Coordinates of C-alpha atoms and ligand atoms in Angstrom, one line a residue:
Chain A
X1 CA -6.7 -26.8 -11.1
X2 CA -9.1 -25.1 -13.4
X3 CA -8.4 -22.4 -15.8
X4 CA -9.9 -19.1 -15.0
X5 CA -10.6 -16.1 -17.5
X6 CA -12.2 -12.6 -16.8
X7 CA -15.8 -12.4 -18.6
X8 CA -16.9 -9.3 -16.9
X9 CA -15.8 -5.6 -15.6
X10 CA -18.1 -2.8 -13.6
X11 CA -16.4 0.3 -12.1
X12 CA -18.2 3.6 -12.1
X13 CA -16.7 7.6 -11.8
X14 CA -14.0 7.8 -9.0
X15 CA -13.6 10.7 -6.2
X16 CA -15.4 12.5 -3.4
X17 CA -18.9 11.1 -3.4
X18 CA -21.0 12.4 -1.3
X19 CA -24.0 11.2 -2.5
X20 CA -23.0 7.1 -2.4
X21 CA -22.7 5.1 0.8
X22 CA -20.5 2.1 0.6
X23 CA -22.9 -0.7 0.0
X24 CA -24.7 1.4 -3.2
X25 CA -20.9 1.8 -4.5
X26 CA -20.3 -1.5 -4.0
X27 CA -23.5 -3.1 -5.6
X28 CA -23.2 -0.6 -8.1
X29 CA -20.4 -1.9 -9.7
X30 CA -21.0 -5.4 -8.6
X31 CA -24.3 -5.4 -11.2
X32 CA -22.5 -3.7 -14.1
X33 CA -20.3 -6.2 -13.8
X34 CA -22.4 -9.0 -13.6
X35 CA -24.6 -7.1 -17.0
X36 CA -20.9 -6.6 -19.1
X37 CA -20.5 -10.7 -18.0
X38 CA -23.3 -11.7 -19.4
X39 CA -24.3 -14.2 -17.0
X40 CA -27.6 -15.6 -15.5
X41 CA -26.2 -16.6 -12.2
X42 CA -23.7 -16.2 -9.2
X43 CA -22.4 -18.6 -7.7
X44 CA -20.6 -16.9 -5.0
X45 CA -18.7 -13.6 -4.6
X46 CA -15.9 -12.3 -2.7
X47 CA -15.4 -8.2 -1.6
X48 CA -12.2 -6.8 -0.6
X49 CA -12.4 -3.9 1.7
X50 CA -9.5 -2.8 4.5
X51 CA -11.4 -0.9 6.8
X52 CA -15.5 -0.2 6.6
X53 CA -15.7 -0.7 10.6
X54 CA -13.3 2.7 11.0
X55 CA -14.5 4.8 7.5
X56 CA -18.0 4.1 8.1
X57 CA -18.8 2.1 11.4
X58 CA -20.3 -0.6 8.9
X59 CA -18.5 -4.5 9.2
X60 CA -20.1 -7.4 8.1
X61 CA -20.0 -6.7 4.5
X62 CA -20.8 -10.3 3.2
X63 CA -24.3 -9.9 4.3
X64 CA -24.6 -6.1 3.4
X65 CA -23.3 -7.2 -0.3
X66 CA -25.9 -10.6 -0.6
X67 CA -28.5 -8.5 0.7
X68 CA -28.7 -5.3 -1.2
X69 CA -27.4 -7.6 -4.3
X70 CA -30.7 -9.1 -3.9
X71 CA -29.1 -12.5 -3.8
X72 CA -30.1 -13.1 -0.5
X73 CA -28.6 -16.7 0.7
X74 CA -25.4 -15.8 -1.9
X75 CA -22.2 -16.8 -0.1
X76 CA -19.8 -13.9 0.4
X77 CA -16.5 -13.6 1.5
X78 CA -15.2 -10.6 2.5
X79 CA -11.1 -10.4 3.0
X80 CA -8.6 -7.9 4.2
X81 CA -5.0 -7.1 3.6
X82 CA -4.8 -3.0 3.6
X83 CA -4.3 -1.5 0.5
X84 CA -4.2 -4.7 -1.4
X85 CA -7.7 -5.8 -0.2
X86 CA -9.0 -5.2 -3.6
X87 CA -6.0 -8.1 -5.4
X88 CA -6.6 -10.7 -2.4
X89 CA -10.0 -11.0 -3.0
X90 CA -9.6 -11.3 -7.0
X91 CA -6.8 -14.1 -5.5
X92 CA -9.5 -15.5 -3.1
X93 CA -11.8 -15.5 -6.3
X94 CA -9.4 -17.1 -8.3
X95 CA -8.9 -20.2 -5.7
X96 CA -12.4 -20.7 -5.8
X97 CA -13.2 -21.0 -9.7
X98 CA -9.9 -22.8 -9.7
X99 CA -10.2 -25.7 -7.6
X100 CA -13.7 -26.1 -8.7
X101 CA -15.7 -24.8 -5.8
X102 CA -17.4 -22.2 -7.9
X103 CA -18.3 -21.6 -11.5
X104 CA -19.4 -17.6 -11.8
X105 CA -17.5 -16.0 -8.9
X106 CA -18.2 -12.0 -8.4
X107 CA -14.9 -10.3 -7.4
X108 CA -15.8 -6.9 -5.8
X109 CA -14.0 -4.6 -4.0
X110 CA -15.2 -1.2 -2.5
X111 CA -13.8 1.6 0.4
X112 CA -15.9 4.8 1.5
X113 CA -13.3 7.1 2.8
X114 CA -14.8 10.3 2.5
X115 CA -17.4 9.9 5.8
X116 CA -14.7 10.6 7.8
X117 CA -12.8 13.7 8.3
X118 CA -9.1 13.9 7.2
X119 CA -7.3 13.1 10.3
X120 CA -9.4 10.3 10.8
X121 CA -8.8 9.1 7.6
X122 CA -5.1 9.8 8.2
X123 CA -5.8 7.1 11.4
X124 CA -7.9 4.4 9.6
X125 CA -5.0 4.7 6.6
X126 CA -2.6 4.4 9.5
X127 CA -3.8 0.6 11.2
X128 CA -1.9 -0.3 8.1
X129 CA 1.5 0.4 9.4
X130 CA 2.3 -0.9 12.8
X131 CA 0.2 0.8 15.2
X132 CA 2.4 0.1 18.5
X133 CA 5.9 1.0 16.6
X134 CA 5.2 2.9 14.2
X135 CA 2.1 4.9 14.4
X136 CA 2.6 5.9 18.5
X137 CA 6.0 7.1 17.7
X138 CA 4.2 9.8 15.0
X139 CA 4.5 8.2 11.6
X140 CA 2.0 8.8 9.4
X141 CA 2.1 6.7 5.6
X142 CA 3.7 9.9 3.8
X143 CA 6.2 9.9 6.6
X144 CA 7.4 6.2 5.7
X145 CA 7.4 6.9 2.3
X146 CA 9.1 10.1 2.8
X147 CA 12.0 7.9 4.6
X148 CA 12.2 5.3 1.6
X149 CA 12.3 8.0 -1.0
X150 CA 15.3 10.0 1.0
X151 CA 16.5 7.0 1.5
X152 CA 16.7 6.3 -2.3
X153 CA 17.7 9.8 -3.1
X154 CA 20.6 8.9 -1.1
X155 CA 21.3 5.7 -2.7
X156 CA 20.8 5.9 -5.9
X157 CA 20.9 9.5 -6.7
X158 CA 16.8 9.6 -7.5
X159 CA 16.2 13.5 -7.9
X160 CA 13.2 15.5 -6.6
X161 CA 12.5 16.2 -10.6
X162 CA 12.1 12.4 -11.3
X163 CA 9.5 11.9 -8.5
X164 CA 7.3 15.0 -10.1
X165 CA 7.9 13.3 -13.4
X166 CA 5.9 10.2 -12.3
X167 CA 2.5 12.2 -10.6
X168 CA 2.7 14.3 -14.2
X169 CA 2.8 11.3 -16.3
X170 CA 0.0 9.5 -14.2
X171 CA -2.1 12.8 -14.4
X172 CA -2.1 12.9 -18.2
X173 CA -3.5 9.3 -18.6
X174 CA -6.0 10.4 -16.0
X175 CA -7.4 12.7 -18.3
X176 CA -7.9 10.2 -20.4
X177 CA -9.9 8.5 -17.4
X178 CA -13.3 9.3 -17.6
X179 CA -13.7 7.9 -14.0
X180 CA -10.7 9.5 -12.8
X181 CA -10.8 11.2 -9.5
X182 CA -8.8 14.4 -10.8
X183 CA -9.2 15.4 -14.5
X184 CA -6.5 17.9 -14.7
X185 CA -2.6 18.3 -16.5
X186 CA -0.2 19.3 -14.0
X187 CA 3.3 20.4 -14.5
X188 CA 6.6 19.1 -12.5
X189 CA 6.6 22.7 -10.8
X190 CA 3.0 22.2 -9.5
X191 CA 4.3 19.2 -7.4
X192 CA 7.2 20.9 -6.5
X193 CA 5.0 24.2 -5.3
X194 CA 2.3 21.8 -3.9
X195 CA 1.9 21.5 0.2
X196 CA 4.6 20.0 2.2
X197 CA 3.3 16.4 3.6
X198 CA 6.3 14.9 4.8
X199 CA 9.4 15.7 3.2
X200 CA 10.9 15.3 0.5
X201 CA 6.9 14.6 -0.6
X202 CA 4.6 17.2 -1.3
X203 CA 0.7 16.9 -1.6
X204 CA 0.7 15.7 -5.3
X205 CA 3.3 13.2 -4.9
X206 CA 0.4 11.5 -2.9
X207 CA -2.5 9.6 -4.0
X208 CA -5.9 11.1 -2.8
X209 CA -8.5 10.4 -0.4
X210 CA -11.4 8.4 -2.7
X211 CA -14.8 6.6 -2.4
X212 CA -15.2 4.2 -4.9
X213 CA -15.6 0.2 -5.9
X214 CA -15.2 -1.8 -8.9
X215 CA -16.0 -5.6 -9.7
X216 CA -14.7 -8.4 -12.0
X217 CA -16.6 -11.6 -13.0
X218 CA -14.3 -14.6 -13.0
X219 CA -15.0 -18.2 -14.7
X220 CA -13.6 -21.3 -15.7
X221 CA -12.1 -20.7 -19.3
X222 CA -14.0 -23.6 -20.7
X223 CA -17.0 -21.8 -19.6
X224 CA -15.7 -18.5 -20.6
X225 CA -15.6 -19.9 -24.2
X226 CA -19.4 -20.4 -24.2
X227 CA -20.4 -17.3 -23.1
X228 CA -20.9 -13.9 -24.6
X229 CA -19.3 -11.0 -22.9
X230 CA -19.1 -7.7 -22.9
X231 CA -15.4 -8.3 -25.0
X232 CA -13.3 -11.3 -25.8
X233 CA -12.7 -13.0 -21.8
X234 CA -9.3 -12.2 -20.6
X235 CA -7.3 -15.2 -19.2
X236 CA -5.3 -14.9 -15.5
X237 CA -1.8 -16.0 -16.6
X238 CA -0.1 -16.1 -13.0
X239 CA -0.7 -14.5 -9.5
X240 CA 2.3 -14.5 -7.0
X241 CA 1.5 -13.3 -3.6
X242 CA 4.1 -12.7 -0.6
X243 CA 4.3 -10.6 2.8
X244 CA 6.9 -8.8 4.5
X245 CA 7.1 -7.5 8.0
X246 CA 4.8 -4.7 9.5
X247 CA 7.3 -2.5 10.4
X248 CA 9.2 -0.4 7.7
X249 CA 12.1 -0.5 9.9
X250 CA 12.8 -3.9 10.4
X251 CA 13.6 -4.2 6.7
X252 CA 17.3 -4.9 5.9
X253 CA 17.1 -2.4 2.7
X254 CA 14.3 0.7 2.9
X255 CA 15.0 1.0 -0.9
X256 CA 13.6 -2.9 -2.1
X257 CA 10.1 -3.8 -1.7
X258 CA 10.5 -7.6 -1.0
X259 CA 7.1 -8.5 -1.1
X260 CA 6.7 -6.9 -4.2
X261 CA 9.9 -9.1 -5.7
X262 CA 8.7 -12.5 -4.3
X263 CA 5.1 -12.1 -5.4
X264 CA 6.5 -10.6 -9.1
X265 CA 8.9 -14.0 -9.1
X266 CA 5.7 -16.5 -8.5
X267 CA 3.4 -14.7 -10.9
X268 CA 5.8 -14.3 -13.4
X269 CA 7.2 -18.1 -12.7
X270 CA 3.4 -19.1 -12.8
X271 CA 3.1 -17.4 -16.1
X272 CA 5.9 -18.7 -17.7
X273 CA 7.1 -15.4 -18.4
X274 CA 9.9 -12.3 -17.7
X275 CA 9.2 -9.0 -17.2
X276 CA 10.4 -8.0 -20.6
X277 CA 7.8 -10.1 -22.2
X278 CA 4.9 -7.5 -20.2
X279 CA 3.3 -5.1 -22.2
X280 CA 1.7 -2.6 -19.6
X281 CA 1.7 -2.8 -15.7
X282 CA -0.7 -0.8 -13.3
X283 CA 1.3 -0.3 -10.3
X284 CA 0.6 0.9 -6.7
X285 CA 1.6 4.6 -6.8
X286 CA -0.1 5.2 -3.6
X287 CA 2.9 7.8 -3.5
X288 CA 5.5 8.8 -6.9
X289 CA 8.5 7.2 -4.8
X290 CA 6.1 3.8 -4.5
X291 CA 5.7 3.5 -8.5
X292 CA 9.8 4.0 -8.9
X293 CA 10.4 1.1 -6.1
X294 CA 7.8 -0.9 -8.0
X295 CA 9.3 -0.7 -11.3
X296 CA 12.3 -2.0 -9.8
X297 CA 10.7 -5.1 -7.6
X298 CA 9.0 -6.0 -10.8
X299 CA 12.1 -6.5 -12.6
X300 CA 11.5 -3.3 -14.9
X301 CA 14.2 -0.7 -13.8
X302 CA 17.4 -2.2 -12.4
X303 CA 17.7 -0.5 -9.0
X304 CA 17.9 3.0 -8.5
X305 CA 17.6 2.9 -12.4
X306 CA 13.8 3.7 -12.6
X307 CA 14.0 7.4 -11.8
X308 CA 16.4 7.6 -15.0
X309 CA 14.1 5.6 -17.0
X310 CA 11.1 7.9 -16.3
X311 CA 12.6 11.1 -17.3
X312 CA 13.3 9.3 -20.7
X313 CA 9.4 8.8 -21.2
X314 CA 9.9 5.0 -21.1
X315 CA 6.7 4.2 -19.1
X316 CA 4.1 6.9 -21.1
X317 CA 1.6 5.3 -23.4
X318 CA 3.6 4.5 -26.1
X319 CA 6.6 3.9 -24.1
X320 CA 8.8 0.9 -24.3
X321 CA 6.9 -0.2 -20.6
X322 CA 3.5 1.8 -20.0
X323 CA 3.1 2.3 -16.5
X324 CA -0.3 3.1 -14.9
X325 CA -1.9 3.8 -17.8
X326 CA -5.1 4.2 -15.8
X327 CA -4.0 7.3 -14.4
X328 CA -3.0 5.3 -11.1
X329 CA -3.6 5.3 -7.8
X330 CA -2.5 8.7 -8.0
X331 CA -4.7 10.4 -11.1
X332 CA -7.6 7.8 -11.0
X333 CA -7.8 7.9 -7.0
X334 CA -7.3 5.1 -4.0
X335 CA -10.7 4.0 -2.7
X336 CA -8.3 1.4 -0.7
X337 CA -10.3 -1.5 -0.7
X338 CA -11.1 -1.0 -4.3
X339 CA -7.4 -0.3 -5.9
X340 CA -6.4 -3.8 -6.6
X341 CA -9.5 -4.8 -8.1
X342 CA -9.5 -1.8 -10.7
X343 CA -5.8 -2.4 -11.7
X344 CA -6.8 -5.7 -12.6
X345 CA -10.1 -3.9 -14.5
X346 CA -7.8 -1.8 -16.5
X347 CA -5.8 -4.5 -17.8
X348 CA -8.9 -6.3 -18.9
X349 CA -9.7 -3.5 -20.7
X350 CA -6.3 -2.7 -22.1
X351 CA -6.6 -6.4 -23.4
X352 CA -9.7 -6.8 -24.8
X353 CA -9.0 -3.0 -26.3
X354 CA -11.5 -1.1 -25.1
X355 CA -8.8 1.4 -23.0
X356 CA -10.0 4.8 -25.3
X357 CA -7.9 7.4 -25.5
X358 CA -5.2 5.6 -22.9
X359 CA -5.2 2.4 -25.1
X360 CA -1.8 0.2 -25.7
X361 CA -1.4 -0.5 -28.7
X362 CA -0.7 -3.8 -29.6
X363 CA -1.1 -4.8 -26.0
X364 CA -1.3 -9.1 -25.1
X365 CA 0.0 -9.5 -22.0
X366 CA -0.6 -7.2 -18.7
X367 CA 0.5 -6.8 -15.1
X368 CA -1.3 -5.9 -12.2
X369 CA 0.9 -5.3 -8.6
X370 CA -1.1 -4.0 -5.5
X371 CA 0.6 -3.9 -2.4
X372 CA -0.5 -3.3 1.3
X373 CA 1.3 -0.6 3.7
X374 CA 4.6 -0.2 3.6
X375 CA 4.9 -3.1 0.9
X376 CA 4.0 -5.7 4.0
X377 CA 2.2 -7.4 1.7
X378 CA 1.8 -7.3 -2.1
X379 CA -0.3 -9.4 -5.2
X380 CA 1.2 -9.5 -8.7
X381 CA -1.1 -10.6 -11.5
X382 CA -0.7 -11.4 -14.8
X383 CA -3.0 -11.8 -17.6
X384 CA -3.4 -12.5 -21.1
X385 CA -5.6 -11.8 -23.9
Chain B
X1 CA -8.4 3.3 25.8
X2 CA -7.6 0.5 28.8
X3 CA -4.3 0.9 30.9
X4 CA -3.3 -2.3 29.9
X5 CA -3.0 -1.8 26.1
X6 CA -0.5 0.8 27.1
X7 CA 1.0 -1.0 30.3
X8 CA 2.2 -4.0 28.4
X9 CA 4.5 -1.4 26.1
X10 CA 5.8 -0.1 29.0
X11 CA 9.5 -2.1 28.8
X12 CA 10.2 -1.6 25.4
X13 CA 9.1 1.9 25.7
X14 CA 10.1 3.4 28.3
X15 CA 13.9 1.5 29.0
X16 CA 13.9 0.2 25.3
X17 CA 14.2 -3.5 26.5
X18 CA 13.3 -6.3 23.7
X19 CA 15.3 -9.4 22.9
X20 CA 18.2 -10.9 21.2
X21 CA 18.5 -14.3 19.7
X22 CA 20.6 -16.6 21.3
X23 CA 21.3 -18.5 18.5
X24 CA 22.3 -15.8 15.7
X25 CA 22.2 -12.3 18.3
X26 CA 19.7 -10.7 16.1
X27 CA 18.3 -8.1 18.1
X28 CA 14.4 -7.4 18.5
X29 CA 12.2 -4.8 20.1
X30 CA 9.8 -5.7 21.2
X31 CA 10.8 -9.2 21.3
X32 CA 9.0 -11.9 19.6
X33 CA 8.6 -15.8 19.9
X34 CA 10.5 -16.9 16.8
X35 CA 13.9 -15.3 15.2
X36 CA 12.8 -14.5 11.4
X37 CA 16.6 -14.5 10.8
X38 CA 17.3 -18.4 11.9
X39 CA 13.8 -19.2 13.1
X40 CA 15.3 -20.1 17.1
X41 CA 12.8 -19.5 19.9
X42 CA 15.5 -18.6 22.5
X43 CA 15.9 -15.6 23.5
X44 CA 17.8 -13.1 26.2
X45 CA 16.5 -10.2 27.2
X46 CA 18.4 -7.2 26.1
X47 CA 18.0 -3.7 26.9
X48 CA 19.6 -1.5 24.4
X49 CA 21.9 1.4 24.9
X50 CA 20.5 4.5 23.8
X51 CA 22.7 6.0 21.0
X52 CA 22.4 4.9 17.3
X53 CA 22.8 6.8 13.8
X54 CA 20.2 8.2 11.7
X55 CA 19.5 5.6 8.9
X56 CA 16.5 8.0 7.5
X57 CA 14.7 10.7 8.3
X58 CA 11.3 13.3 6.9
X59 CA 9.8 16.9 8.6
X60 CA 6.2 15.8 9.1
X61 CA 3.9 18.5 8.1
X62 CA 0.3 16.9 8.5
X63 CA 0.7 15.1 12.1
X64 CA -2.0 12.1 13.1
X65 CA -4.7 13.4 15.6
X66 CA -3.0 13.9 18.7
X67 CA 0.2 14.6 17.6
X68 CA 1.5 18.4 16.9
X69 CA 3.9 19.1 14.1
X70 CA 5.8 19.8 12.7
X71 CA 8.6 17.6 13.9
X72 CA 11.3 15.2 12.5
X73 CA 10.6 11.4 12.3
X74 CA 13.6 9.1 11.5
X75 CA 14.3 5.4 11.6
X76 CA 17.2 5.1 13.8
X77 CA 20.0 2.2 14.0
X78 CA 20.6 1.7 17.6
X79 CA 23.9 0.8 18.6
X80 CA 24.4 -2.5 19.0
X81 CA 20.3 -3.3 18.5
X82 CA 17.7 -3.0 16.3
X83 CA 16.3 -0.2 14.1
X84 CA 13.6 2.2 15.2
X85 CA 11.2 4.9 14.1
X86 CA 10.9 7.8 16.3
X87 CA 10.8 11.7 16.3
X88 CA 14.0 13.4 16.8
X89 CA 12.9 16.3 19.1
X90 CA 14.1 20.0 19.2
X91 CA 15.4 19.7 15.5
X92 CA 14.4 21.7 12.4
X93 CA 13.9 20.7 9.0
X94 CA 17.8 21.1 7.6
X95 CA 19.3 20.2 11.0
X96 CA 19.4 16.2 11.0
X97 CA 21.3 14.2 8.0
X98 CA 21.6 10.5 7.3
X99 CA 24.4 9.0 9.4
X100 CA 23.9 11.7 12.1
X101 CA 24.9 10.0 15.7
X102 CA 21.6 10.7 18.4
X103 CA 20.7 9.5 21.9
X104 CA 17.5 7.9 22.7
X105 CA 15.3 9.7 25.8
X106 CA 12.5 9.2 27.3
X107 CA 10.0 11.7 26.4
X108 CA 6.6 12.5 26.5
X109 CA 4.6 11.1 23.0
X110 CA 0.6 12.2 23.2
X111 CA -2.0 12.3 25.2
X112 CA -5.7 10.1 24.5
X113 CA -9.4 10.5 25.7
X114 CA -11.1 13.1 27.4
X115 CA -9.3 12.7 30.6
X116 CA -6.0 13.5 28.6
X117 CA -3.8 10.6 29.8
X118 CA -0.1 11.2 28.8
X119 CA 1.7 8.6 26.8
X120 CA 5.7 8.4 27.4
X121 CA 7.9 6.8 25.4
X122 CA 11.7 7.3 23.3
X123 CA 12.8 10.4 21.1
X124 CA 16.0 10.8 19.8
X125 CA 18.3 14.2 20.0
X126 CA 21.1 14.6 17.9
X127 CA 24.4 14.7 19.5
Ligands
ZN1 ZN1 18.2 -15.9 15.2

């Protein structure tokens, strides 16, 4: 196995974009990332998408991306694991530079959610959940989340104040986003005020509706060494990667994320490292209860400890533990396809320092955790600078 | 949508049959071809009473096409069986708690494509 080190990030402004089909988002970032690497050639590439077929009819994407790349005969792989697309095809990427089958891999991942109208978003987000047991019984994704957030409310004693705190912290790194979906401040009583989804979880305890795409160039670190990038290359530390089952309620505990604790246990094993060696984490805040059972599956909080640990400003910037400094899934937006790809982007830029007005100080070692569903499947990452 | 994707559901949904493991009685629905509890591949068929306690519960307020809300979804623990996500009909926001006792019926879910077939399956009322 092969040493493999980040040499080059592209991601372009977040939200509702009318004006960008899927494959321009996706070869948009694609060739800024390829420019920022620095590099001559491709060798192959890899996009992550959940669900083009339902949010715009289009499949096939390998060809779609080595065409309109203009790199015709390119091979392409295109993978799927929901939400957590965007991390299995940096972890497909990986493999590839690892065991030697490529040299300059392009990591892409992309979703164009906004051709279809809310409720049929609300479906295509649903094949994510079991359809047959879940989803033709009337759940919708804030419905399961609703359940495990109640469901740690009644556990641990997580308050209805310590969910808003999350959404407000991730909303004031937004800002300091400038490809953030939403570039506003909002207060705890503006979640608490917003629209009823599913209760106890109003609309901005839930991560928006997004078209976007971001890409990473990935090398072998001897190569790495010989080129230059955009910044200094970033090396992957660890990845752990685990599943658990479909259904939300065939899970022994709603309140653990197992996926997310096996996958965090073979990164950070991988990495030679424990959580309290991480400087920064992006986490999968698809909704504010998700980022709290996050914390805890990554070994951050102890459980039911992370709502606690929240209200004492812990996981701000300048925090003992910054959390989703990018603004998160929640701030920054959730093209799904795309999430995992751009966690991983932020901590290459956190690393090599070029974060702006969100930066780390001092930060050397970052986490990335995407997750799929309900947690039914889940990526942890680790790098180092 | 073709009969059969709906016809094949028909046992678990309508009379909540699945299976149980014969080696370590974990108790599946729908069944499945390997325990993930021991990993046997024997299994009874069980059919499971219809009363269990409400392990969670949320008010949906934005329903999936198809569906009309608002209405109460929970993940029940069936007696005896498995546990399950479905709606808890005729109940208001502030009328169901964790650990409340229900019965499972059989109740009428949706109904897809133009012709408006109607898709049956379980609810739960409290008790
Ligand atoms: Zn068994």
């Amino acid at each position: 196995m092969r040493d493999v080190s980040i040499v080059g990030v592209g991601i372009g402004h977040w939200g509702e974009l009318w004006n960008d089909s899927l494959r321009d988002l996706a070869v948009a970032a694609s060739l800024k990332a390829i420019a920022d690497a620095g590099v001559d050639r491709v060798d192959s590439a890899v996009i992550g998408c959940m669900s083009s077929g339902i949010f715009t009819g289009q499949e096939h994407l390998a060809s779609v991306l080595g065409d309109y790349l203009g790199r015709g005969p390119l091979p392409v792989t295109r993978v799927e694991s929901a939400c957590a697309s965007g991390a299995l095809a940096f972890k497909a990427g990986y493999a590839e530079v690892a065991a030697g089958i490529s040299d300059v891999v392009l990591v892409c991942g992309a979703e164009k959610m906004n051709d279809l109208d809310g409720s049929e978003s609300t479906y295509a987000l649903g094949t994510a959940a079991d359809q047959e047991y879940e989803g033709y019984n009337g759940a919708t994704f804030p419905g399961l989340y609703a359940m495990m957030a109640l469901r740690h409310m009644h556990e641990f004693g997580t308050t209805r104040r310590q969910l808003s705190l999350v959404a407000v912290k991730n909303h004031a790194n937004g800002l300091q986003n400038p490809n953030a979906q939403f570039q506003m401040a909002i207060t705890p009583e503006d979640v608490e005020k917003s629209a009823k989804v599913a209760d106890p979880l109003r609309l901005l305890d839930c991560s928006p509706v997004t078209d976007g795409a971001a890409a990473l160039i990935l090398v072998p670190t001897e190569l790495a060494k010989k080129l230059a990038p955009g910044g200094a290359p970033v090396a992957v530390r660890g990845i752990g990667h685990a599943t658990d089952t479909i259904a939300l309620h065939s899970r022994a505990s709603l309140t653990r994320l197992r996926a997310v604790e096996v996958s965090a246990e073979r990164a950070y094993q991988s990495a030679g490292v424990k959580p309290a060696d991480i400087h920064l984490a992006e986490v999968h805040d698809c909704f504010t209860i998700a980022e709290l059972m996050a914390m805890e599956a990554l070994g951050f909080a102890a459980p039911g400890q992370s709502g606690p640990m929240v209200e004492r400003g812990e996981t701000a910037i300048g925090g003992r533990i910054p959390i989703n400094p990018s603004g998160g899934l929640k701030s920054k937006g959730h093209p799904v396809g795309a999430t995992g790809v751009a966690q991983i982007l932020e901590i290459v830029e956190q690393l090599r320092g070029q974060a702006g007005g969100r930066q780390v100080k001092g930060a050397k070692l970052g986490l990335a955790q995407n997750m799929g569903g309900t947690g039914g499947s889940s990526i942890v990452t680790i790098l180092g600078a | 949508m073709q009969p059969q994707k709906y016809w094949r559901e028909i046992p678990a949904r309508y009379r909540l049959e699945g299976g149980r493991c014969k080696k370590c009685r974990k108790a599946f629905l729908p069944s499945r071809l390997v325990c993930d509890a021991c990993g046997s591949r024997e299994f009874e068929k069980a059919r499971f009473t219809g009363t269990g306690t409400v392990h969670s519960f949320t008010m949906i307020h934005t329903p999936p096409s198809g569906y009309s809300g608002p209405y109460v979804l929970a993940i029940v623990e069936l007696d005896g069986g498995p546990k399950l996500t479905m709606q808890i009909a005729d109940c208001g926001a502030d009328e169901a708690k964790i650990g409340d006792k229900v019965r499972v019926e059989f109740r009428k879910l949706t109904q897809v494509g133009d012709a408006g077939v109607l898709c049956y399956g379980y609810k739960a009322v409290l008790v």
